[in-house]
Each structure stands twice: as structure tokens, then as C-alpha cells.
mmCIF file of C-alpha atoms and ligand atoms in Angstrom:
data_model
loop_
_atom_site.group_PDB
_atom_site.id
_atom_site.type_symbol
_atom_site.label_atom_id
_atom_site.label_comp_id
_atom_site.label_asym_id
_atom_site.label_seq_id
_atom_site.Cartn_x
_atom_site.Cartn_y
_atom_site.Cartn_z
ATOM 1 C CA UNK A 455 143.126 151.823 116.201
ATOM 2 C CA UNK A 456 144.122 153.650 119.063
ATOM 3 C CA UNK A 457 146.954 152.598 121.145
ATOM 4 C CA UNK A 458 145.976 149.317 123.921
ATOM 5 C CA UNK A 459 148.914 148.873 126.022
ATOM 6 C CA UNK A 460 146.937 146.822 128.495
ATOM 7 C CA UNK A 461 145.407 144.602 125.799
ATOM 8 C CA UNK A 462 149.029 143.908 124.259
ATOM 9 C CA UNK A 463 150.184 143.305 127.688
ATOM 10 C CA UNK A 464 147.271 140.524 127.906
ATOM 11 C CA UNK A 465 148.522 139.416 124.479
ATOM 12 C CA UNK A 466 152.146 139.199 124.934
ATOM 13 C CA UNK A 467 150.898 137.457 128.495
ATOM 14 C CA UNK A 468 148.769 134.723 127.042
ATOM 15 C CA UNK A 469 151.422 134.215 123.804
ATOM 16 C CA UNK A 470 154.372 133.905 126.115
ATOM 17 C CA UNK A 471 153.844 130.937 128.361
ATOM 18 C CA UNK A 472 152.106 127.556 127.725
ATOM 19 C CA UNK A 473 150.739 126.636 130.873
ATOM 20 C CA UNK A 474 147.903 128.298 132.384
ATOM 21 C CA UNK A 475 144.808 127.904 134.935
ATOM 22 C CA UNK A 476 142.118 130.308 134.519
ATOM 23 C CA UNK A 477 139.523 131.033 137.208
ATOM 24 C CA UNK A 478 136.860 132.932 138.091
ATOM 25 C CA UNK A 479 134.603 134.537 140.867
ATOM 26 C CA UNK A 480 132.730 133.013 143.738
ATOM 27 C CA UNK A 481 129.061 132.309 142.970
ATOM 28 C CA UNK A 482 129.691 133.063 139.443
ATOM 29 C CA UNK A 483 127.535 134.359 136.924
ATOM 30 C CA UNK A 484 126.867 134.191 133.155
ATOM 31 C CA UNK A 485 129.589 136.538 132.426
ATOM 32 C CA UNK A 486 131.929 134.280 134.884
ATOM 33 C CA UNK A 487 131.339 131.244 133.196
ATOM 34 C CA UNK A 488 131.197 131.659 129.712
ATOM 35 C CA UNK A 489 134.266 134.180 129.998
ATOM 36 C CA UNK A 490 136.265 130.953 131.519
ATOM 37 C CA UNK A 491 134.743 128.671 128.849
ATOM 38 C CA UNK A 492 135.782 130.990 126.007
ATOM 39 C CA UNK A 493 139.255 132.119 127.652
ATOM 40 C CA UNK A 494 140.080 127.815 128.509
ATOM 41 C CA UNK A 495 138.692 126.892 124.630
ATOM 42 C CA UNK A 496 140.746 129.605 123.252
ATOM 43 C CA UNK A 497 144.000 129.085 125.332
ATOM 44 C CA UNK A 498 143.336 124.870 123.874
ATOM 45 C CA UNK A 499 143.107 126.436 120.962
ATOM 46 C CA UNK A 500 146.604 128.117 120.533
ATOM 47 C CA UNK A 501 148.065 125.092 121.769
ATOM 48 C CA UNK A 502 148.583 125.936 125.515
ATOM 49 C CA UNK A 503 148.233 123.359 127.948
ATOM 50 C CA UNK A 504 144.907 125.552 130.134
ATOM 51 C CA UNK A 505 143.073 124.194 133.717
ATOM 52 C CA UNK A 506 140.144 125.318 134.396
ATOM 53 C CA UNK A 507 139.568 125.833 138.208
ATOM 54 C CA UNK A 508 136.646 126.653 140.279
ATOM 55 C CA UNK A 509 136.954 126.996 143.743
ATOM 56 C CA UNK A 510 134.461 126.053 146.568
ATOM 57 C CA UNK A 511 131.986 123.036 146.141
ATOM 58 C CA UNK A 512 128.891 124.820 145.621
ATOM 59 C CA UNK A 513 126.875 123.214 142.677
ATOM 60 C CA UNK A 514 127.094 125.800 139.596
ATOM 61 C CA UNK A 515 124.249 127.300 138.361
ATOM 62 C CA UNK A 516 122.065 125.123 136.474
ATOM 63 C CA UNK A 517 121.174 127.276 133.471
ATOM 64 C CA UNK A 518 124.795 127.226 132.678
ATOM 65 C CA UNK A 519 125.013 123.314 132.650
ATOM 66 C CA UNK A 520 124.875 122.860 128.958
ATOM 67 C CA UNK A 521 127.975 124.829 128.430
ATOM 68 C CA UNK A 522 129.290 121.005 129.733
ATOM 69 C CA UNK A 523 131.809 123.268 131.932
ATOM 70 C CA UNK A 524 132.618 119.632 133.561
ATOM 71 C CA UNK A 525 132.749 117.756 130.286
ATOM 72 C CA UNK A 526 135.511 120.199 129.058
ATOM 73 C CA UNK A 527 137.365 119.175 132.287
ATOM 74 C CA UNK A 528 136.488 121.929 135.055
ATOM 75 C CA UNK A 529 138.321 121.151 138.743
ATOM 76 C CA UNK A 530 136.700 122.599 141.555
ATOM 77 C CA UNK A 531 140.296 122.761 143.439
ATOM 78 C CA UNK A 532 143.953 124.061 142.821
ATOM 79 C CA UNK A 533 145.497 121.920 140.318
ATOM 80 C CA UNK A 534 148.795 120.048 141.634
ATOM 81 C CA UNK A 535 150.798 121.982 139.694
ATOM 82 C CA UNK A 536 149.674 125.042 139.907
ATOM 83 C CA UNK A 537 152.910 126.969 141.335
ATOM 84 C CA UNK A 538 153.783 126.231 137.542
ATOM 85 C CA UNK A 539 151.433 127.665 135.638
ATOM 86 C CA UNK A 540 150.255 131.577 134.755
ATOM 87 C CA UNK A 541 147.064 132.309 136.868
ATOM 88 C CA UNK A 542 144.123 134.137 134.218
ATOM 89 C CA UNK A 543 141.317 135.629 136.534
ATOM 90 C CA UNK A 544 138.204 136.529 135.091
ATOM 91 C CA UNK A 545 135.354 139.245 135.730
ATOM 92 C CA UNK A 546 137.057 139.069 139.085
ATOM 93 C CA UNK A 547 137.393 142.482 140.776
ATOM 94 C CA UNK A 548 139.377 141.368 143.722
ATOM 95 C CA UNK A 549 141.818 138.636 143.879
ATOM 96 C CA UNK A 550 139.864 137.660 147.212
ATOM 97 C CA UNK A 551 136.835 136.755 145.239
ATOM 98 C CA UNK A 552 138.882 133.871 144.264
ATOM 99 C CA UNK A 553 137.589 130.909 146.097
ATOM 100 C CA UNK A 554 140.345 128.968 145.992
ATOM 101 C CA UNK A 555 143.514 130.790 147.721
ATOM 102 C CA UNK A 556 146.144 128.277 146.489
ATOM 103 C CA UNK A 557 145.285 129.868 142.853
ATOM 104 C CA UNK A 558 146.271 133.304 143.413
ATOM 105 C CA UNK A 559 148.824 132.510 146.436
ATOM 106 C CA UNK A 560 151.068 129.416 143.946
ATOM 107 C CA UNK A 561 150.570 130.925 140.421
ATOM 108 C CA UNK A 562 153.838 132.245 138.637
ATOM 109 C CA UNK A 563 151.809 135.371 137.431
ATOM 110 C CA UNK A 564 148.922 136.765 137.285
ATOM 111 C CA UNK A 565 146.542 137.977 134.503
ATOM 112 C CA UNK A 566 143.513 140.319 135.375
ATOM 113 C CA UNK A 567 140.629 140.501 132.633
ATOM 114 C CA UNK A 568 137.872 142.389 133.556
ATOM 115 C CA UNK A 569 135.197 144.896 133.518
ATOM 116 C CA UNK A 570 134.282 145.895 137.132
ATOM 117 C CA UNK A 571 135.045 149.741 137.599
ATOM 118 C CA UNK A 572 136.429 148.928 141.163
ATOM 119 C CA UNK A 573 138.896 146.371 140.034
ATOM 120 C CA UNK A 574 142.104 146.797 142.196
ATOM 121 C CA UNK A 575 144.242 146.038 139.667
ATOM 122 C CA UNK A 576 145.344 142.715 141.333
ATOM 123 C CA UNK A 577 147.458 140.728 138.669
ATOM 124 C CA UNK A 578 150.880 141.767 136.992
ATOM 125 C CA UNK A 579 148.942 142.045 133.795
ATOM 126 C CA UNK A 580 145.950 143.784 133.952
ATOM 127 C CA UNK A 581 143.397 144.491 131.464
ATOM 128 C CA UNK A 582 140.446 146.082 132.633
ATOM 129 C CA UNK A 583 138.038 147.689 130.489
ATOM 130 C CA UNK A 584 135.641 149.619 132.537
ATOM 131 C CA UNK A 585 132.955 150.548 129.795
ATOM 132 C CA UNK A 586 133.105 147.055 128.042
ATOM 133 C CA UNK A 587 129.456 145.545 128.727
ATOM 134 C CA UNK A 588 130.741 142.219 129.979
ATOM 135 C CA UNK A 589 134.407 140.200 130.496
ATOM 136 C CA UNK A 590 132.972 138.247 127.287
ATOM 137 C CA UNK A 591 133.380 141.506 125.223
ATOM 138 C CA UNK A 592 136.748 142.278 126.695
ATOM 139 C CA UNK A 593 138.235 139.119 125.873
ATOM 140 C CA UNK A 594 136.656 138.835 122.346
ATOM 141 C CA UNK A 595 138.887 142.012 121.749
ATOM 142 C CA UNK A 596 141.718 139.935 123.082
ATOM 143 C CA UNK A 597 141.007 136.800 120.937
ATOM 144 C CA UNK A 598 140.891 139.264 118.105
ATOM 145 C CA UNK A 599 143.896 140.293 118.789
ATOM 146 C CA UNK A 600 145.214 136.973 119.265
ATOM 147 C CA UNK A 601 143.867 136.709 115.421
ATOM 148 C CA UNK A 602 142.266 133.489 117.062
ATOM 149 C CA UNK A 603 139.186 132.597 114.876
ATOM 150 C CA UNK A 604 135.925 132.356 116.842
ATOM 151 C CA UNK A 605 134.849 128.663 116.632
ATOM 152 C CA UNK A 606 131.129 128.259 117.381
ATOM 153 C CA UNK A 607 132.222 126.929 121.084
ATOM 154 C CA UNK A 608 133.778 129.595 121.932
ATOM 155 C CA UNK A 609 130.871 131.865 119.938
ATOM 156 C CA UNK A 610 128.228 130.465 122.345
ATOM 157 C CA UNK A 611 130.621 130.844 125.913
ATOM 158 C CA UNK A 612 131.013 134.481 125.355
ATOM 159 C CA UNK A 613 126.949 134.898 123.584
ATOM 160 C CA UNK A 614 126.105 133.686 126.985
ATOM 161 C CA UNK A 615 128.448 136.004 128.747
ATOM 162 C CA UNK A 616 127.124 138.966 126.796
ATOM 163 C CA UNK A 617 123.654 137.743 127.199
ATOM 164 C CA UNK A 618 123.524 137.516 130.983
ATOM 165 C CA UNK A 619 125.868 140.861 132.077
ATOM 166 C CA UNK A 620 123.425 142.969 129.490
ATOM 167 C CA UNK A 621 120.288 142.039 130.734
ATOM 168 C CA UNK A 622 119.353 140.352 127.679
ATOM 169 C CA UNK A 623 120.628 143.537 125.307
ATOM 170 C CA UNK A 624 118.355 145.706 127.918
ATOM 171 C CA UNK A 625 120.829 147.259 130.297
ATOM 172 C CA UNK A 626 122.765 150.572 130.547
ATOM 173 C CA UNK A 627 125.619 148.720 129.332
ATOM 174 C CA UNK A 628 123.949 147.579 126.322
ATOM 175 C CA UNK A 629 126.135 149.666 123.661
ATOM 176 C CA UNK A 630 126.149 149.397 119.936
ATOM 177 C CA UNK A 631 129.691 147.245 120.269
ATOM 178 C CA UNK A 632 128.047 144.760 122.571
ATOM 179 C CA UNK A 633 125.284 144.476 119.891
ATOM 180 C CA UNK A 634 127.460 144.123 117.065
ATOM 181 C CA UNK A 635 129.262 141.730 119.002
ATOM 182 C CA UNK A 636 126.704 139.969 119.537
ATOM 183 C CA UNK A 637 126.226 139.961 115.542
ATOM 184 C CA UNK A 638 129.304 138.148 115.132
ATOM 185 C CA UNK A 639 128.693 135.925 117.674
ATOM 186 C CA UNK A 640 125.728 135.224 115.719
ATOM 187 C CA UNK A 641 127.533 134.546 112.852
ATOM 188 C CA UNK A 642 130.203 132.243 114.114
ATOM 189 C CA UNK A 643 127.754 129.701 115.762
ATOM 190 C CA UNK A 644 126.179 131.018 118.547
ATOM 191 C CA UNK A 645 122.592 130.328 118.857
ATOM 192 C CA UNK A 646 120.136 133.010 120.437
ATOM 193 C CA UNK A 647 117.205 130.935 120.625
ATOM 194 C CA UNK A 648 118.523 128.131 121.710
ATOM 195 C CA UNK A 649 120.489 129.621 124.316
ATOM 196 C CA UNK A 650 117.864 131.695 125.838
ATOM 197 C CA UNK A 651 115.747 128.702 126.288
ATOM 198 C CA UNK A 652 118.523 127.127 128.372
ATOM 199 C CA UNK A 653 119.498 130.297 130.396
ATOM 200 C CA UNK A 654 115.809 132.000 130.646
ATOM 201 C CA UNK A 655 112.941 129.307 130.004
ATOM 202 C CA UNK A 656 114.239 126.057 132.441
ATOM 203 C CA UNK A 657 114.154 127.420 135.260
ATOM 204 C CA UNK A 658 113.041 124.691 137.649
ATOM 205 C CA UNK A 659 109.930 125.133 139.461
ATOM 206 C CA UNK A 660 111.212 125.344 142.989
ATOM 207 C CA UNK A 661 112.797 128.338 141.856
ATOM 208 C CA UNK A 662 109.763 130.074 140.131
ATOM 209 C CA UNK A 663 108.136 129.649 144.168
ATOM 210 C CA UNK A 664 111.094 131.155 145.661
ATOM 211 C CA UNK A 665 110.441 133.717 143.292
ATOM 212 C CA UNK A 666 107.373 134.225 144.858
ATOM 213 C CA UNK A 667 108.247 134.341 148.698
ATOM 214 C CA UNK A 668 110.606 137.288 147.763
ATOM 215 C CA UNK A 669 108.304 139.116 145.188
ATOM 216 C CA UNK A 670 105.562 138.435 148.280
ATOM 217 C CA UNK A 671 107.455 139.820 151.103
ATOM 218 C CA UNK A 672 108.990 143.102 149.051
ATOM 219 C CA UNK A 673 108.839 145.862 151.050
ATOM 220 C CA UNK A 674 108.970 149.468 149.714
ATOM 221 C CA UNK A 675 110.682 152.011 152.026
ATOM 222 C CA UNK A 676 111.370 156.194 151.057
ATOM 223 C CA UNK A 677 107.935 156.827 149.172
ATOM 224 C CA UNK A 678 108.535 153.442 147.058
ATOM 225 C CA UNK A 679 111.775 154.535 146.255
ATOM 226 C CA UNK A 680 113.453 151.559 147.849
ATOM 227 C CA UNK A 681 112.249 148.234 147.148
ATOM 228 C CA UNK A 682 113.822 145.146 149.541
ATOM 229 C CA UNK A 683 113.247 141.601 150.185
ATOM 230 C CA UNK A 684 114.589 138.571 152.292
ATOM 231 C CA UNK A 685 114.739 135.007 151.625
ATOM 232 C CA UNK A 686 115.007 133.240 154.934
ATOM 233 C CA UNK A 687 115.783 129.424 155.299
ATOM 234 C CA UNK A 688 112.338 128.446 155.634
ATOM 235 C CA UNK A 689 111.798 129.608 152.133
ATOM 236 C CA UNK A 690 114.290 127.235 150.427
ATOM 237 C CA UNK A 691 113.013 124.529 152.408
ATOM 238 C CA UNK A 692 109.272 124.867 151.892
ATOM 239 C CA UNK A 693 110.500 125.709 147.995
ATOM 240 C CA UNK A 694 113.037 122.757 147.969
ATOM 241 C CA UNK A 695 114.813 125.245 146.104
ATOM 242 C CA UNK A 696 118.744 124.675 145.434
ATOM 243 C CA UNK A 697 121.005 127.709 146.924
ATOM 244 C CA UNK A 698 122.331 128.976 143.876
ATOM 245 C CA UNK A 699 118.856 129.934 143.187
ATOM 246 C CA UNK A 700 118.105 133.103 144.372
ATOM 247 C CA UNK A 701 120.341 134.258 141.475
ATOM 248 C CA UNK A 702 118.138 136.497 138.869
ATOM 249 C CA UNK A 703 115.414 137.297 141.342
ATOM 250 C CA UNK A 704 116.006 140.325 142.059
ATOM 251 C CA UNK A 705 116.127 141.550 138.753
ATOM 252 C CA UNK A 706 112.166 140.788 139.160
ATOM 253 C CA UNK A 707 111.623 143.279 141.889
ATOM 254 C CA UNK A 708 113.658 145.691 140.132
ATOM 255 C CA UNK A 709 111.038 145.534 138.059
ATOM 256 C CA UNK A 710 108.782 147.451 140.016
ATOM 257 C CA UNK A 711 107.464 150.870 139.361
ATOM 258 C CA UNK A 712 109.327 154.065 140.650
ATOM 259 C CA UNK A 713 112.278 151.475 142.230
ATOM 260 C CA UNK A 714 115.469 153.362 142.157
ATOM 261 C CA UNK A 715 117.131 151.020 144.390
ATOM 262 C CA UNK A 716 116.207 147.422 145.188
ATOM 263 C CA UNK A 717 117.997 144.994 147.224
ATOM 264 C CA UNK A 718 117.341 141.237 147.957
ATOM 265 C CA UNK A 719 118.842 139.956 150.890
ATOM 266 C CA UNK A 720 119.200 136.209 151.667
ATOM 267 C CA UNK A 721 119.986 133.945 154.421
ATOM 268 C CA UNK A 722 122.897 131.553 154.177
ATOM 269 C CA UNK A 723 122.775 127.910 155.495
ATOM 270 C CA UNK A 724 124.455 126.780 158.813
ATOM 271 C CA UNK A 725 128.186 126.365 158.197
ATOM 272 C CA UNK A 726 128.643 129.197 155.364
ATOM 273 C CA UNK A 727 131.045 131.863 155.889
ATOM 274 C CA UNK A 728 128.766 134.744 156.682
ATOM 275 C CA UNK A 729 125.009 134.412 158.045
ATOM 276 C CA UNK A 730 123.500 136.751 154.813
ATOM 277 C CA UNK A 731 124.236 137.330 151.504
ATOM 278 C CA UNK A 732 122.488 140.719 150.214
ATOM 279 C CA UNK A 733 121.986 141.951 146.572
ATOM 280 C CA UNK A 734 121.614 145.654 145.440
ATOM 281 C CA UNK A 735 120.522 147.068 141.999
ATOM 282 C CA UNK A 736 119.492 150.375 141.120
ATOM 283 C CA UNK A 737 118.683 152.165 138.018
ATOM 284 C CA UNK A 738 120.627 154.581 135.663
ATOM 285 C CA UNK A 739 121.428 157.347 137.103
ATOM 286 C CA UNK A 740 120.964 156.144 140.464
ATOM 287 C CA UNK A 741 122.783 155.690 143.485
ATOM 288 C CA UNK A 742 126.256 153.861 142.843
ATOM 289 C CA UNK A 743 125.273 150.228 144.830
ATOM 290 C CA UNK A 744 128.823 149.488 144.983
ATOM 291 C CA UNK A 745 130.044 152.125 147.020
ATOM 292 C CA UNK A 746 126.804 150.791 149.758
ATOM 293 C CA UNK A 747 128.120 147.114 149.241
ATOM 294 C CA UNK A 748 131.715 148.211 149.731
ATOM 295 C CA UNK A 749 130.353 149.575 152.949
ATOM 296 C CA UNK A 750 129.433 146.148 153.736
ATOM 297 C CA UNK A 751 132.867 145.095 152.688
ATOM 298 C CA UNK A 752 131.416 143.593 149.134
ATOM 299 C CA UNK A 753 131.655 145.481 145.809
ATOM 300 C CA UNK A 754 130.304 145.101 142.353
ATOM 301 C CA UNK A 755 129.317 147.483 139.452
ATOM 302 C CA UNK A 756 127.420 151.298 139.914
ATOM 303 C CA UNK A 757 124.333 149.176 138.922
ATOM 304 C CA UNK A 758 124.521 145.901 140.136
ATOM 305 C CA UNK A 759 126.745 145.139 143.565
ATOM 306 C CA UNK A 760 126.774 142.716 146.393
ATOM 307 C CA UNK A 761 127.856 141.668 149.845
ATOM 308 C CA UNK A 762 128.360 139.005 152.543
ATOM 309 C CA UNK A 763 127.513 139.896 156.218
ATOM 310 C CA UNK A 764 126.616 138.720 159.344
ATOM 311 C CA UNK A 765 124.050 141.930 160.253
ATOM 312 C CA UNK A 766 120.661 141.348 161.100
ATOM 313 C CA UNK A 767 117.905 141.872 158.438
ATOM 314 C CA UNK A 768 116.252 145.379 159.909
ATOM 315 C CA UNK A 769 119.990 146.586 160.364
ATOM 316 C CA UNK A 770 120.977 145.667 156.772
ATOM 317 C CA UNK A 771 117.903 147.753 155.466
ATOM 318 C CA UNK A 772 118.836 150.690 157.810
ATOM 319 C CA UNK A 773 122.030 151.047 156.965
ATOM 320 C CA UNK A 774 120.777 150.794 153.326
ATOM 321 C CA UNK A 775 117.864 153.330 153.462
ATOM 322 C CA UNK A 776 120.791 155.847 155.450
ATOM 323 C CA UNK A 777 123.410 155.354 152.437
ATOM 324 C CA UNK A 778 120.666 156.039 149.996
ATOM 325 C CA UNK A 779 119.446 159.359 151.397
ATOM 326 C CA UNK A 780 123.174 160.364 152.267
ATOM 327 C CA UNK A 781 124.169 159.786 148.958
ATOM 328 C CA UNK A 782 120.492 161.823 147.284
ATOM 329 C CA UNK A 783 122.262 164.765 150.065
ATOM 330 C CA UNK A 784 126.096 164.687 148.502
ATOM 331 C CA UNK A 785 124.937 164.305 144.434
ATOM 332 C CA UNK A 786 121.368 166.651 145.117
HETATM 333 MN MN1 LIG B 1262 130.734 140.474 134.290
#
């Protein structure tokens, strides 16, 4: 074993107090959900008294609803006591991805598990593992080290985390530790099958038409190099598809032939923070996406990155199309 100074730290962290509240990003995502489900089962587990805390009142996504997040006592606000209790964040890369301020501004500490390579490093703890496939794999070194036996709830938080963040086993990030990880997982309870029916195969009509507005108005730009879409309002309307559900569709035009980078961007409803939200994914050994969303003041992962921001459509795709062939100039 070679020497983890940031996992101990997490260790020591977690072992040392008994009152917690662990959170995760806005919008969140497989990986964000069944990482807070695993760390909040495993924290109940060693006897600590753990919150779970979502910020914001935006419904969660509904492929993740038989996890029971809300059964096992999720809040969607700052506990009452949480100036008393040791904040765990996540797959969050920056503490302001934290919905609810309170969290990060009240907690007594800070813990930082993640896997984003832009991280800032925002906790007093911080354990981020930059090649890990997911924050599920990241924390199932932690539990190990914890020598906290994987009980088939747990198993099937962090399957789904693993699950999602690889691309079903398909992605870059897909290495033989994430498989044999997901092994194990096997073993101790989690069940493939059943949850890839849950995640993959209910996905609500509504949101297989929304599907098709964006796969209908893709656009390729730079020889079919560049593949983007919008979702406007209209779309969700006409659809009467929910908001979270744009989630996973652009992973369908990425699917296109000779797409290095694709992005998806969507309008926002009246009263949200920022008018568009825009998603960018590219393929390996392409341009780094989160370098063009942290131009947009988002971030993300080399391969998968996002952004919030109030720019008009044909502006957004400029600005895109100009980072793409300015970045093609500096690596080429
Ligand atoms: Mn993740």
C-alpha cells in the first residue's frame, strides 16, 4: 500500500466527530446521489448521528427515486443545528455548487471527497482523487479503510454511482479498479439488472420526446466536428417534460459520428438564476470542456463539463466553436 495521507485525513475526519451533514452538488447526478446515500448509510452505520441535506427545491431526478433518498430522511434545507455538526461534501468541485449556503457558511469543518480534476480544494480535509472513475469509488476506498463492511444498501448507492459517472462501464474512466469494484459491489448486494432497469429503462415518455426536439434540432458546425443543440421552453411544454429531464440527452448526440465536441444547451424557466444552462462533452483525447465551461464561469471534468449563463443561444455556440479551434491552435 502506498502511503494516503489524504485518505487517513478523511478517516481520522469521519472517526473523530459524531455529528455530521453530508451534501452534495446542485442538479445532482448518479454519482451525487448514491455517493450521499452510501457516505449517510455508512456514517449510520459507525454510529454517528449523519443529515442528509439537499439544497434547492428542485424535484430530484426520477431514476434515482428508488434509492428512497426521502425515506432514509433527506432535508432539502440546512438542518437547525448545523453550526454543530462536520460538513461532508460530495463529488462537489466547488463549495459554491452547494445549494444551500448555510451548509458550508455554519458547519464546524469541512470534508471534501471527490473526483473532479478542478476541485479547489475547498474543505479542511480534502480527499480528492483525480483518476478515481467516480466519488462512489473514492469513498469505497474510504469505507475500506474505515474496515466498514459493505451492506447491500450501501452496495447498490455506490453500484449506481459507478454506473452513471462510467457511462455504464463505457467511458475513459472505465479502469480495471472501477470494474473490479464493481465486482464487489456485485457481491455484496448490488443488483445490475435491476438497477439498470430503474436508472436506464423508465424513463418516462415525455422525456423520450424531448429527446427528440434536441436530437431534431442538432446542428453540426467545423466539418461535423461540433455537434450542438437547444432545448427552448416550448419544448418542455409541448413534451410536458419535468426540468430535471434534459439530464442524459446529450450523451445521445454525442453519439454521433465524427463528434469531437457536443454541447446541449437549455433554456431555464422564468425565475431561475441564470436564463441557460449549457452542457459540453467531448471525446478522449479531445478538447478539455472544462476549461470552455470555466470560461463561462462553470466547470466539470476534461470530458464532461457544464455552465449557467445568461448569453444568447448563437453567442453561446460562437464562443464555443472559437474555444474549440483556439484550443486545436495551442495543442496542434
Ligand atoms: Mn462524479
Amino acid at each position: 500500500m502506498t502511503a494516503r495521507p489524504d485518505l487517513d485525513a478523511v478517516v481520522e475526519a469521519l472517526s473523530g466527530a459524531t455529528r455530521f451533514v453530508v451534501t452534495s452538488h446542485d442538479n445532482p447526478d448518479g454519482d451525487a446521489i448514491g455517493s450521499l446515500l452510501a457516505l449517510h448509510l455508512a456514517l449510520l452505520e459507525l454510529g454517528k448521528d449523519s443529515v442528509m441535506s439537499l439544497g434547492g427545491s428542485t424535484p430530484l431526478p426520477e431514476e434515482f427515486g428508488f434509492l428512497g433518498l426521502a425515506t432514509h430522511g433527506l432535508v432539502r434545507a440546512a438542518p437547525a443545528d448545523a453550526a454543530e455538526r462536520v460538513l461532508v461534501a460530495v463529488d462537489c468541485a466547488q463549495a459554491s455548487r452547494i445549494v444551500e449556503t448555510a451548509l458550508v457558511d455554519r458547519a464546524t469543518s469541512i470534508v471534501n471527497i471527490d473526483h473532479h480534476h478542478d476541485n479547489t480544494r475547498f474543505g479542511a480535509v480534502n480527499l480528492v482523487v483525480e483518476d478515481a472513475s467516480s466519488t462512489a469509488e473514492v469513498l469505497a476506498d474510504v469505507f475500506d479503510a474505515l474496515s466498514l463492511g459493505t451492506s447491500p444498501a450501501i452496495a447498490e448507492a455506490l453500484y449506481v454511482g459507478l454506473v452513471t459517472d462510467t457511462g455504464r462501464f463505457q467511458y475513459s474512466n472505465t479502469s480495471a479498479k472501477a470494474l473490479r469494484l464493481a465486482a464487489e459491489l456485485v457481491e455484496a448486494g448490488a443488483d445490475p439488472s435491476k438497477v439498470f432497469v430503474e436508472v436506464y429503462e423508465s424513463t418516462p415518455l415525455p422525456r423520450l420526446k424531448l429527446l427528440a426536439r434536441a436530437l431534431e434540432r442538432a446542428v453540426t458546425l467545423v466539418e461535423g466536428r461540433i455537434v450542438v443543440s437547444e432545448l427552448v421552453r416550448d419544448d418542455f411544454e409541448d413534451t410536458g417534460a419535468a426540468e430535471p429531464s434534459s439530464e442524459g440527452i446529450i450523451d445521445y448526440l454525442r453519439a454521433a459520428d465524427g463528434a469531437e465536441l457536443v454541447a446541449l444547451v437549455r433554456e431555464l424557466p422564468n425565475g431561475a438564476a441564470t436564463a441557460r444552462k449549457g452542457s459540453l462533452r467531448s471525446r478522449p483525447g479531445g478538447v478539455d470542456v472544462s476549461a470552455i465551461a470555466r470560461a463561462f464561469g462553470g466547470g466539470g471534468h476534461r470530458r464532461a463539463a457544464g455552465f449557467s449563463t445568461d448569453l444568447p443561444m448563437a453567442e453561446i455556440t460562437g464562443a464555443i466553436v472559437a474555444a474549440f479551434v483556439a484550443a486545436e491552435r495551442d495543442t496542434g
